[in-house]
Short mmCIF file of C-alpha atoms in Angstrom, two decimals:
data_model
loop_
_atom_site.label_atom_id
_atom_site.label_comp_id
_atom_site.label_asym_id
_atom_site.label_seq_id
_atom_site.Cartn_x
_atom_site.Cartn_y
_atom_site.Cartn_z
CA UNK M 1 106.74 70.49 164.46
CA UNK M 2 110.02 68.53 164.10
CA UNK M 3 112.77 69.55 162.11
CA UNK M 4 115.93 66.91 161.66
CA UNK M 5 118.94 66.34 159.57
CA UNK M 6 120.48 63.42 158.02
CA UNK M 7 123.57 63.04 156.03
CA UNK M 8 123.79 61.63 152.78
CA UNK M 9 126.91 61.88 151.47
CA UNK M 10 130.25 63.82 151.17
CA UNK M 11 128.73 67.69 152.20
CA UNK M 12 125.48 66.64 151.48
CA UNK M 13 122.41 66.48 154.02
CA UNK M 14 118.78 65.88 154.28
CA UNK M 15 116.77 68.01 156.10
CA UNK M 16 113.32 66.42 157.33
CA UNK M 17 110.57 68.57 158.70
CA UNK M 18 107.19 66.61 159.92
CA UNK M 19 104.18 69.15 160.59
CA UNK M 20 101.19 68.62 162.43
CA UNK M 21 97.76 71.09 162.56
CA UNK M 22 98.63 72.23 165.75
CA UNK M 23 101.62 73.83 163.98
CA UNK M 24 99.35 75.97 160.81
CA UNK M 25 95.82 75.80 162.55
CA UNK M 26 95.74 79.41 164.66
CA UNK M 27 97.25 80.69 161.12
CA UNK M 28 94.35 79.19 159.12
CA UNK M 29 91.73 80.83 161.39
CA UNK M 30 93.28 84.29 161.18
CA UNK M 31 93.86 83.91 157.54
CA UNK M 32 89.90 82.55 156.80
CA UNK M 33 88.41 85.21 159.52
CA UNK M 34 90.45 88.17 157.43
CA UNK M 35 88.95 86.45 154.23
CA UNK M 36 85.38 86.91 156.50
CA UNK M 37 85.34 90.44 156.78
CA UNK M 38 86.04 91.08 153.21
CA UNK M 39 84.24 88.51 151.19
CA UNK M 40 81.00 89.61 149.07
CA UNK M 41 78.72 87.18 147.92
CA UNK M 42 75.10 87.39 146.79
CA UNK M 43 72.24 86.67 149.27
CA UNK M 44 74.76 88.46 152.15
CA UNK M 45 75.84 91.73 153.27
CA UNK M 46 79.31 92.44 153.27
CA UNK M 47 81.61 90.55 155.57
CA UNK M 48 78.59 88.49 157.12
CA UNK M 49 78.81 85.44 154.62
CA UNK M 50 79.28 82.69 157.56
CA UNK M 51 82.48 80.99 158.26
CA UNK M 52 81.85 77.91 157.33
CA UNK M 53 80.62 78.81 153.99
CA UNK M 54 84.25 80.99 153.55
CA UNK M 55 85.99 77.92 155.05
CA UNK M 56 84.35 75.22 152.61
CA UNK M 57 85.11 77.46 149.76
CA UNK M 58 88.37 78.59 150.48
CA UNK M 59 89.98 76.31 153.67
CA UNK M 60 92.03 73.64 151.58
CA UNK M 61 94.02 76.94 149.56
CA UNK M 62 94.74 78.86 152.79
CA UNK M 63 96.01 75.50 154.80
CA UNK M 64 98.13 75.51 151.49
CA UNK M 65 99.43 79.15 151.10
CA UNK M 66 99.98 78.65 155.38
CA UNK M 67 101.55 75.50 155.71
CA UNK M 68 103.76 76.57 152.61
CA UNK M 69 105.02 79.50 154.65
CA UNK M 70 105.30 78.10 158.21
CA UNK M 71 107.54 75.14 155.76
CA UNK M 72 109.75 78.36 154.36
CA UNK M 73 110.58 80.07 157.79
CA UNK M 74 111.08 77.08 159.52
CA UNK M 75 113.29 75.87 157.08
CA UNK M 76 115.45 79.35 156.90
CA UNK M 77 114.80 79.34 160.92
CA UNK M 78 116.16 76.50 161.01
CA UNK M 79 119.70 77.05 159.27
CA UNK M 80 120.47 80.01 161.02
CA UNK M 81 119.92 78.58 164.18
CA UNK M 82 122.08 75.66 163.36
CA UNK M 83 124.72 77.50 161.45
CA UNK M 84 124.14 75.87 158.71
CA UNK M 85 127.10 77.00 155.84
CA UNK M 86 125.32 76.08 152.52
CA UNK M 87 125.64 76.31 149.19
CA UNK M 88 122.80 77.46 147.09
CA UNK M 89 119.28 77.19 148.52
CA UNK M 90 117.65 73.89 149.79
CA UNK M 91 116.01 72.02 146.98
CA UNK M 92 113.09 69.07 147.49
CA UNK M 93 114.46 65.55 147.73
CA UNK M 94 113.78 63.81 144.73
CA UNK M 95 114.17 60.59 146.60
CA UNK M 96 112.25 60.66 149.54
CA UNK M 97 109.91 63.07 147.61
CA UNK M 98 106.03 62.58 149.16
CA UNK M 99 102.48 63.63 147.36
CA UNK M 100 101.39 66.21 149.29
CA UNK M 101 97.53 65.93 149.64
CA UNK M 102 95.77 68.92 151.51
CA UNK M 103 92.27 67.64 150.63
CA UNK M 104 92.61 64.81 153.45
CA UNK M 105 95.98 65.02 154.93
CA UNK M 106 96.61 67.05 158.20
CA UNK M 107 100.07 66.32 159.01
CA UNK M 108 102.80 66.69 156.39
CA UNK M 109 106.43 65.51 155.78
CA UNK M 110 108.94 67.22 153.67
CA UNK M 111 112.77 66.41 152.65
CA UNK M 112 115.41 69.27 151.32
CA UNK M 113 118.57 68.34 149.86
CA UNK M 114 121.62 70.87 150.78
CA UNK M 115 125.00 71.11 149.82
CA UNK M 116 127.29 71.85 152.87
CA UNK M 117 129.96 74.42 151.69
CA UNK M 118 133.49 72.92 151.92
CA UNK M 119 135.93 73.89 154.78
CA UNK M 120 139.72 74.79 153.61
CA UNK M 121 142.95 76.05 153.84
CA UNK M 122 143.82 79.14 152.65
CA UNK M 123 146.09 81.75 154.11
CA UNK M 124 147.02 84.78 152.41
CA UNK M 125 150.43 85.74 153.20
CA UNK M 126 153.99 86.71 151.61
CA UNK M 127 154.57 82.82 150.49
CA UNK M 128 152.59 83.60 148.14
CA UNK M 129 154.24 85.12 145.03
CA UNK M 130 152.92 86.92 142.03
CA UNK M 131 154.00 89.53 138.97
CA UNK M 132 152.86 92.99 140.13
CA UNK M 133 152.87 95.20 136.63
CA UNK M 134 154.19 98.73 137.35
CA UNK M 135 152.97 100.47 133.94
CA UNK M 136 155.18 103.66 132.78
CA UNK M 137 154.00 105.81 130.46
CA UNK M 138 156.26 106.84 127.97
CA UNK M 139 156.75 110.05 126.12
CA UNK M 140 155.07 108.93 122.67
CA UNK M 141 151.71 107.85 124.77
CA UNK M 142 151.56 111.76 126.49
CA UNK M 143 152.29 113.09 122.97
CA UNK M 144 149.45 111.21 121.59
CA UNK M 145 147.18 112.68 124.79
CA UNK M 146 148.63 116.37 123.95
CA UNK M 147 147.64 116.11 120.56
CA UNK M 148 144.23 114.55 121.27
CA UNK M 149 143.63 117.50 124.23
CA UNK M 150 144.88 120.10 121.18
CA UNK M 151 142.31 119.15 119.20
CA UNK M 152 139.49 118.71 121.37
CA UNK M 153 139.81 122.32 122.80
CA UNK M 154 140.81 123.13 118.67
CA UNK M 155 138.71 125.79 116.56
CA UNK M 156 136.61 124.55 113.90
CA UNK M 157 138.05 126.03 110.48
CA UNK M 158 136.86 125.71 106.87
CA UNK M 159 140.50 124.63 105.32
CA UNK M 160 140.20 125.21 100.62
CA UNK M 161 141.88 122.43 100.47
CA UNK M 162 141.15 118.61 101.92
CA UNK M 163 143.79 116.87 104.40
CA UNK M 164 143.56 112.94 106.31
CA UNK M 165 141.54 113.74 109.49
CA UNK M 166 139.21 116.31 107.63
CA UNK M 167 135.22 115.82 108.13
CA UNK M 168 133.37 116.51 104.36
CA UNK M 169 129.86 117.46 103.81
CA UNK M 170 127.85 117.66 100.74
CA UNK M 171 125.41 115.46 98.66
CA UNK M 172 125.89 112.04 98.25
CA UNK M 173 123.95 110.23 94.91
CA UNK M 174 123.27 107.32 93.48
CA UNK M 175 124.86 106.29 90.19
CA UNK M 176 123.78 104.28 86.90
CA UNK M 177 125.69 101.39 85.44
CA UNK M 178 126.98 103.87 83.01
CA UNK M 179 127.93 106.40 85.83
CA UNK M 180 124.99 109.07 85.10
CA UNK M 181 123.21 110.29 88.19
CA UNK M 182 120.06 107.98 88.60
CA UNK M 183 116.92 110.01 88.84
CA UNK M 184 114.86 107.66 91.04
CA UNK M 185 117.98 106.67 93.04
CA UNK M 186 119.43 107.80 96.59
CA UNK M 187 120.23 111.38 97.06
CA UNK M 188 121.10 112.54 100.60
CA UNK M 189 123.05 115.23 102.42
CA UNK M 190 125.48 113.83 104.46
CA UNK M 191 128.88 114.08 106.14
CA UNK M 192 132.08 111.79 105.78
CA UNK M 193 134.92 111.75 107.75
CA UNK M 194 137.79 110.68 105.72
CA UNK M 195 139.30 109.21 108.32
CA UNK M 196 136.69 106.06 108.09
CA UNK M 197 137.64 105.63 104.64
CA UNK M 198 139.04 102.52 105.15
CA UNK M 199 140.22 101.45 101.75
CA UNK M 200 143.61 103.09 100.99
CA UNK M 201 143.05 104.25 97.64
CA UNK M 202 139.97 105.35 98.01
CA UNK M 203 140.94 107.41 100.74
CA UNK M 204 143.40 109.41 98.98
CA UNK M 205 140.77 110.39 96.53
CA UNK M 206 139.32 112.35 99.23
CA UNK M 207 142.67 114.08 100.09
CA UNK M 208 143.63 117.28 98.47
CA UNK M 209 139.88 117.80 97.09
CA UNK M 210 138.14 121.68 97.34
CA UNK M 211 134.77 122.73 97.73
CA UNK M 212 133.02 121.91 94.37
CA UNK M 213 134.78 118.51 93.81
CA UNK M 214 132.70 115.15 92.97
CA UNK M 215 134.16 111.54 93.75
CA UNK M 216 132.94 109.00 92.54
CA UNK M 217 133.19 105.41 94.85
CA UNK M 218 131.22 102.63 96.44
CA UNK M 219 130.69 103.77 99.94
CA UNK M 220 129.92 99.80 101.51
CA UNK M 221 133.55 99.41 99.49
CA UNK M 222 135.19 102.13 101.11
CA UNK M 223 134.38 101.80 104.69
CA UNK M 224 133.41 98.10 105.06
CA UNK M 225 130.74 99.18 107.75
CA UNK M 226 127.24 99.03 106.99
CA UNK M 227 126.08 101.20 109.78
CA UNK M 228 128.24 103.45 108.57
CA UNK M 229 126.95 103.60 104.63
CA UNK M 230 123.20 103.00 105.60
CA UNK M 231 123.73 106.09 107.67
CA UNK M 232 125.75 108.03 104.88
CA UNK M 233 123.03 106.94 102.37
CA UNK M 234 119.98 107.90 104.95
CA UNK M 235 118.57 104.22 104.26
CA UNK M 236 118.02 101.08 106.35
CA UNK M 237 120.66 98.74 106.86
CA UNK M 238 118.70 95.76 105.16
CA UNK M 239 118.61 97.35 102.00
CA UNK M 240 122.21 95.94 100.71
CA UNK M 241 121.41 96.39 96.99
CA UNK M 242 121.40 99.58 97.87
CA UNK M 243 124.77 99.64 99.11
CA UNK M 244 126.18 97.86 95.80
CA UNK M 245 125.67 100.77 93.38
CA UNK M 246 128.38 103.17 93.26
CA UNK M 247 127.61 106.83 94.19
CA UNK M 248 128.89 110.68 93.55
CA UNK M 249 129.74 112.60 96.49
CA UNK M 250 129.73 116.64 95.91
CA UNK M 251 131.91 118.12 98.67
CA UNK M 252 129.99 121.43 100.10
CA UNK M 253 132.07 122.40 102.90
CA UNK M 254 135.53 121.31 104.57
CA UNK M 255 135.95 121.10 108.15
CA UNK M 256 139.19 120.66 110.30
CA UNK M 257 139.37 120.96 113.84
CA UNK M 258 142.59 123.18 114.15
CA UNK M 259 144.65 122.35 116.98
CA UNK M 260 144.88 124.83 120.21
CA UNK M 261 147.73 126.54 121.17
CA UNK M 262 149.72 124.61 123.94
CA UNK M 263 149.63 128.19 126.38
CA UNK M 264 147.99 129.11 129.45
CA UNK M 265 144.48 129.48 128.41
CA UNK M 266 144.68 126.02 127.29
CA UNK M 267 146.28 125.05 130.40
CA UNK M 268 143.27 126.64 132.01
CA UNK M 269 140.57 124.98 130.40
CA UNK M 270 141.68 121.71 130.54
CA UNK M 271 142.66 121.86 134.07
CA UNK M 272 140.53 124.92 136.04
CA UNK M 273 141.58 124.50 139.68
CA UNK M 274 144.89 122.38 138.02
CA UNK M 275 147.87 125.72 138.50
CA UNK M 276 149.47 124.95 135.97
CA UNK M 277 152.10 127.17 134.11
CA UNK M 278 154.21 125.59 132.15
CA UNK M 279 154.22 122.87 129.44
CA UNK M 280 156.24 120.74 130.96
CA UNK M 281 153.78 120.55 133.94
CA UNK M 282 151.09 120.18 131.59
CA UNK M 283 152.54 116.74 130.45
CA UNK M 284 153.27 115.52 133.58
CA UNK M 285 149.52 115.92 134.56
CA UNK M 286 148.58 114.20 131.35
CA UNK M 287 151.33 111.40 132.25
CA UNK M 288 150.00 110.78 135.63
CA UNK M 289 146.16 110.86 134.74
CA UNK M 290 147.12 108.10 131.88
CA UNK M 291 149.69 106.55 134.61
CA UNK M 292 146.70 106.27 137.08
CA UNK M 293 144.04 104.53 134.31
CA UNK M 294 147.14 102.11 132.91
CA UNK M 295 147.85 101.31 136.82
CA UNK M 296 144.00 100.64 137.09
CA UNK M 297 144.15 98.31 134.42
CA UNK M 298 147.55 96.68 135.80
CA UNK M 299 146.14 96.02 139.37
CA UNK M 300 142.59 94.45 138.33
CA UNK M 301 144.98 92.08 136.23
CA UNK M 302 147.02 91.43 139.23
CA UNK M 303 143.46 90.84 141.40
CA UNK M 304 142.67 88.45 138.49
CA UNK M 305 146.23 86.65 138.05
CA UNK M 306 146.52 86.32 142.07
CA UNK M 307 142.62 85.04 142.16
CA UNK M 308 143.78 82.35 139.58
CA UNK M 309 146.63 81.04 141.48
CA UNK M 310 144.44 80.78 144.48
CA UNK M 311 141.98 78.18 142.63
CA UNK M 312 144.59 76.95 140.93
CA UNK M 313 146.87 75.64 143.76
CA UNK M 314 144.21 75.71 146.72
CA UNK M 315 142.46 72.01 147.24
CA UNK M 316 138.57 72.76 147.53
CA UNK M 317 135.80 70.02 147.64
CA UNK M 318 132.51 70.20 146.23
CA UNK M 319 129.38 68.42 146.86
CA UNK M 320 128.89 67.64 143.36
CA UNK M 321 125.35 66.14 142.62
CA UNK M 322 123.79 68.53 144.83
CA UNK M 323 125.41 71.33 142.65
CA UNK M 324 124.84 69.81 139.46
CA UNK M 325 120.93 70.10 140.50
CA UNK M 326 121.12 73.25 141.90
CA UNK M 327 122.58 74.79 138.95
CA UNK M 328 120.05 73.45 136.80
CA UNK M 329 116.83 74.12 139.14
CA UNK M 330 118.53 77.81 139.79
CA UNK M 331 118.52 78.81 135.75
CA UNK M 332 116.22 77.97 133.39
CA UNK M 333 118.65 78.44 130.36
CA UNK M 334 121.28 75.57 132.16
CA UNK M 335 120.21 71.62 131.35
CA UNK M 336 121.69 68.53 132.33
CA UNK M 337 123.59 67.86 129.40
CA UNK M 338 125.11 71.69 129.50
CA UNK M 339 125.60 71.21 133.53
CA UNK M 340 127.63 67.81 132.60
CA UNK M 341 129.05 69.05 129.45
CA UNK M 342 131.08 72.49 131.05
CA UNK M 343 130.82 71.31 134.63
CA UNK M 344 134.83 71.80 134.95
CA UNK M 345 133.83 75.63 134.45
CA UNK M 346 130.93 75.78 136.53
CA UNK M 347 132.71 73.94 139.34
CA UNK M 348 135.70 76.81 139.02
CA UNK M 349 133.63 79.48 139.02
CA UNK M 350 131.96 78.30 142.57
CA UNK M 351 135.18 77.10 144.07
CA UNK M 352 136.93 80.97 142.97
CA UNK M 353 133.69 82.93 144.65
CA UNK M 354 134.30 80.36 147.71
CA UNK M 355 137.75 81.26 147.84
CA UNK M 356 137.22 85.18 147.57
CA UNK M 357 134.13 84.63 150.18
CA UNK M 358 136.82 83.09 152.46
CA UNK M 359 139.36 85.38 151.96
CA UNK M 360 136.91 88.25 152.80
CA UNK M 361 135.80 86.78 156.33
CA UNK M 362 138.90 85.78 156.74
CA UNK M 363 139.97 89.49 156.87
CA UNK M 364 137.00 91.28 157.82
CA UNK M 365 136.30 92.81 154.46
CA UNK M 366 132.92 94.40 154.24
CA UNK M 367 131.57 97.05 152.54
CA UNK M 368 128.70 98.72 155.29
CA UNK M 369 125.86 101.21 153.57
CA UNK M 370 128.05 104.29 154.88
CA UNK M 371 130.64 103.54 153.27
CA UNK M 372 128.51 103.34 150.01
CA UNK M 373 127.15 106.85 150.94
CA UNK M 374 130.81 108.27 151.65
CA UNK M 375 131.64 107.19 148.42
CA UNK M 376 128.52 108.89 146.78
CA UNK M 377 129.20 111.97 148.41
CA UNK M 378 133.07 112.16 147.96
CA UNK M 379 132.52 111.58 143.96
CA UNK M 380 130.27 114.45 143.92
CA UNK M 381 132.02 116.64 145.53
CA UNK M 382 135.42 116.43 143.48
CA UNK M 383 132.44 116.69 140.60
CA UNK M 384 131.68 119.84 141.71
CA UNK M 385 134.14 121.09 143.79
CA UNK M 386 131.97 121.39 147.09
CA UNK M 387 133.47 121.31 150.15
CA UNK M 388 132.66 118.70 152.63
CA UNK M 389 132.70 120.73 155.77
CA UNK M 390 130.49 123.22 154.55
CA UNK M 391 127.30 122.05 156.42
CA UNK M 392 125.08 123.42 153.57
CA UNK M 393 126.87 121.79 151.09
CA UNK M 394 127.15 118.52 153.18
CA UNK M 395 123.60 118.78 153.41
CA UNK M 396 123.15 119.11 149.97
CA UNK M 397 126.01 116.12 149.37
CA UNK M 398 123.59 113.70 151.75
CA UNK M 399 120.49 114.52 149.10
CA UNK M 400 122.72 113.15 146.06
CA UNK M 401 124.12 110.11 147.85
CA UNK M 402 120.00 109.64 148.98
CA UNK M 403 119.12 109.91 145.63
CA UNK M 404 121.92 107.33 144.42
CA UNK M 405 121.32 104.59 146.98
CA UNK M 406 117.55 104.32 145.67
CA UNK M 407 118.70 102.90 142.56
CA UNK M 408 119.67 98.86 143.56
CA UNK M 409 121.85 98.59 140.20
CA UNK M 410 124.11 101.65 140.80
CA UNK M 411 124.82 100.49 144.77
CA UNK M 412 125.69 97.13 143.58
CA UNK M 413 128.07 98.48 141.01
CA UNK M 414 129.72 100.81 144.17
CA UNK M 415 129.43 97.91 146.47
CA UNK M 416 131.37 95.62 143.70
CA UNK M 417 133.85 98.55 143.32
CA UNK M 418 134.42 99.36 147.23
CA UNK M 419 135.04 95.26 147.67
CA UNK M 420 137.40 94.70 144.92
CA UNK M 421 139.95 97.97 146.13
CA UNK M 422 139.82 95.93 149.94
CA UNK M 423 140.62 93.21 148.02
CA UNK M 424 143.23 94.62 145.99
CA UNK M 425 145.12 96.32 148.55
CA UNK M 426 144.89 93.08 150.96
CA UNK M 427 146.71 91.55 148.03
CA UNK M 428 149.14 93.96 147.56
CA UNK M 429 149.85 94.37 151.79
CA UNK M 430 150.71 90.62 152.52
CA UNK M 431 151.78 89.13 149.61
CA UNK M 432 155.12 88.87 147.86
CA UNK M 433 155.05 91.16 145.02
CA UNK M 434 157.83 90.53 142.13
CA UNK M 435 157.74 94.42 140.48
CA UNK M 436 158.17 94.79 137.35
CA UNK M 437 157.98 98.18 135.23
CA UNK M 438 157.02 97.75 131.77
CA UNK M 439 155.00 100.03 129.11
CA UNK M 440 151.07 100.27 128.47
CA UNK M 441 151.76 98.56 125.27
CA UNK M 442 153.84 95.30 126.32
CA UNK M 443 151.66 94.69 129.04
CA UNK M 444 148.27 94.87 126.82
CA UNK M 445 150.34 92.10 125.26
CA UNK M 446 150.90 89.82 127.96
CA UNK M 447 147.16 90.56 129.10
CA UNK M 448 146.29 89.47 125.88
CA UNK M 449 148.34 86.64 124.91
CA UNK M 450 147.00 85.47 128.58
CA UNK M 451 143.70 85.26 127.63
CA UNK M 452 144.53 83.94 124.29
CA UNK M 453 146.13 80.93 126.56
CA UNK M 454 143.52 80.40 128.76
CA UNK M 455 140.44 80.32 126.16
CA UNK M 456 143.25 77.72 124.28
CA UNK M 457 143.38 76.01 127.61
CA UNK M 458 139.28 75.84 127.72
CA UNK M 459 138.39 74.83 124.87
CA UNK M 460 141.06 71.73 124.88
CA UNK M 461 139.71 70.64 128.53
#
């Protein structure tokens, strides 16, 4: 066997590996012998059919599956040992391309394209300066939360009269031209919060309305949502003539979720293991727990903003061609014309996971599987309150996390997750951080006015 390399190009490369029959024939032996001892074929017992019967019938498809194999690790082999830092996967030259012929042929040549990846410069440090969001949460956002906790520890009560926020049940059906009940049409029993009443007007119909009461309205009309009225109506969401006929709605019951008492058994419930004893302490838990999602929020958009500068204002070269195949040979839904088309976006979207790839070896962030299974057992034991040092419980801890780690998509979410916080505190250690406090509210609107620039930016380029 001979493996060499040839470049072709800014970060491009040939690879050329020539392979003779001293290189696959001990592996085409084993492989036909195995194929020996388990072949059955009529006129022979079981694993006597002779060789060269197996080897005329079977010989060219084994060289094949062998010599295709011995090509694969030799190629991968061959990388590693050369330290090879590629993009992609090595794809067959189209121009020095040769038929393959295992009918007659005994030595082989084969060419792979690879893209080199690109060396740069890129230092993270305080030189770097960026908007770090410090979100506050003001005093209408926890009175919002209170009210929202009130009512979702709340008693159900049957109010006589209807208010805005109220759910309604009773019989919905359908009505003639002439506003009679239609005997072949829709009748169903249903429930309607008036809150979805979209339409104004139609709304306040609903409000101030007792047990007994029939409305009369186009439900499609009312709550523009056809989920919504095909469930209401207990038909299919294709059936829109349905959903142009107006309809009587009989209210049966009223039901209003009446708000808890702000004390200590609400306290309590809300927060078990929380001691707290006062209201006051019980808004400045709900303050922090919104103050810790908002910051959440505020620091992946700093990750982002920072990750954009990067690509922005760092210089990174690309072996183009090479990429421009390998995206299309990599996914079936990408052509040529889509490659050449949106290549700007493509080519960002390799050069920013280049940059974060550097910026992780660069400063040896890694996420290891223990620190996947620390983080499995830690979540379940805030979950359920078990204590770590317990060595039954631990025990007991290690047979979740076991559990978790068998399932590939939820370790790659936790791997993602345990990456992105080294990431995010790297950023916020060494670089230059211009603070600014600001509400939940004007920040959504710089995140969103962002966006709103950058898809402008897009679709211009």
């Amino acid at each position: 066997m001979n493996i060499t390399q040839e470049s072709n190009g800014e970060l491009q490369a040939t690879i050329n590996v020539k392979l003779t029959a001293e290189d696959y024939k001990s592996k085409v032996d084993e492989a036909l012998k195995e194929a020996q001892k388990k072949a059955s074929m009529k006129g022979f017992r079981p694993g006597k059919v002779p060789y060269g019967l197996i080897k005329k019938m079977y010989g060219k498809s084994v060289m094949a599956e062998e010599v295709n194999k011995l090509l694969s690790d030799s190629l991968s082999n061959y990388i590693v040992e050369n330290k090879l830092d590629i993009l992609g996967y090595p794809l067959s030259s189209k121009e020095k391309e040769t038929k393959v012929d295992f009918d007659n042929d005994e030595e082989f040549e084969f060419f792979f394209d690879i893209g080199l990846t690109p060396k740069f410069d890129l230092e993270i440090n305080d030189k770097i300066e960026v908007d770090y969001y410090e979100i506050e949460v003001d005093d209408d956002k926890v009175d919002g939360y209170l009210k929202e906790v009130t009512t979702r520890y709340g008693n159900p009560v049957n109010p006589e009269i209807s208010e805005k926020g109220d759910l309604l049940r009773g019989e919905i059906s359908e009505l003639t031209a002439e506003g009679e009940i239609k005997e072949d049409g829709i009748k169903n029993n249903t429930s309607l919060s008036i809150e979805f009443i979209k339409d104004e007007n139609v709304q306040k119909e609903f409000i101030g309305r007792k047990k007994g009461d029939k409305i009369r309205f186009n439900p499609l009309k009312a709550t523009n949502n056809k989920a919504e009225t095909s469930s209401m109506l207990g038909i299919k969401k294709e059936e829109t003539e349905k959903m142009e006929a107006d309809y009587e709605f009989e209210i049966s019951e009223i039901s209003r979720m009446e708000p808890a008492e702000i004390n200590q058994e609400l306290f309590d419930k809300v927060y078990p293991n929380g001691n707290i004893t006062s209201e006051e302490a019980f808004r400045e838990k709900l303050r922090s727990e919104a103050k810790d999602y908002f910051q959440n929020e505020g620091d992946n958009f700093f990750v982002h903003e920072v990750i954009e500068k990067l690509v922005n204002e760092t210089h990174v070269d690309l072996p183009v061609e090479f990429v421009k195949r390998w995206l299309v040979e990599s996914d079936e839904n990408i052509t040529p014309e889509n490659v050449e088309k949106d290549f700007e976006n493509y080519g960002r979207s390799l050069k920013q996971q280049l940059i974060v790839n550097k910026i992780a070896a660069d400063n040896d962030i890694k996420v290891e599987q223990q620190d996947i299974k620390n983080f499995v057992r830690e979540m379940y034991a805030r979950q359920f309150g078990m204590d770590i040092e317990n060595e039954e419980m631990s025990k007991q801890l290690d047979q979740f996390a076991d559990m978790v780690l068998k399932n590939q998509d939820e370790v790659r979410k936790i791997y993602d997750q345990l990456f992105d916080k080294q990431v995010r505190e790297l950023f916020k250690t060494k670089l230059n951080l211009n603070k600014k406090k600001i509400s939940y509210d004007d920040f959504i609107k710089i995140v969103n006015e962002h966006h709103h620039h950058n898809h402008d930016h897009h679709e211009h380029e």
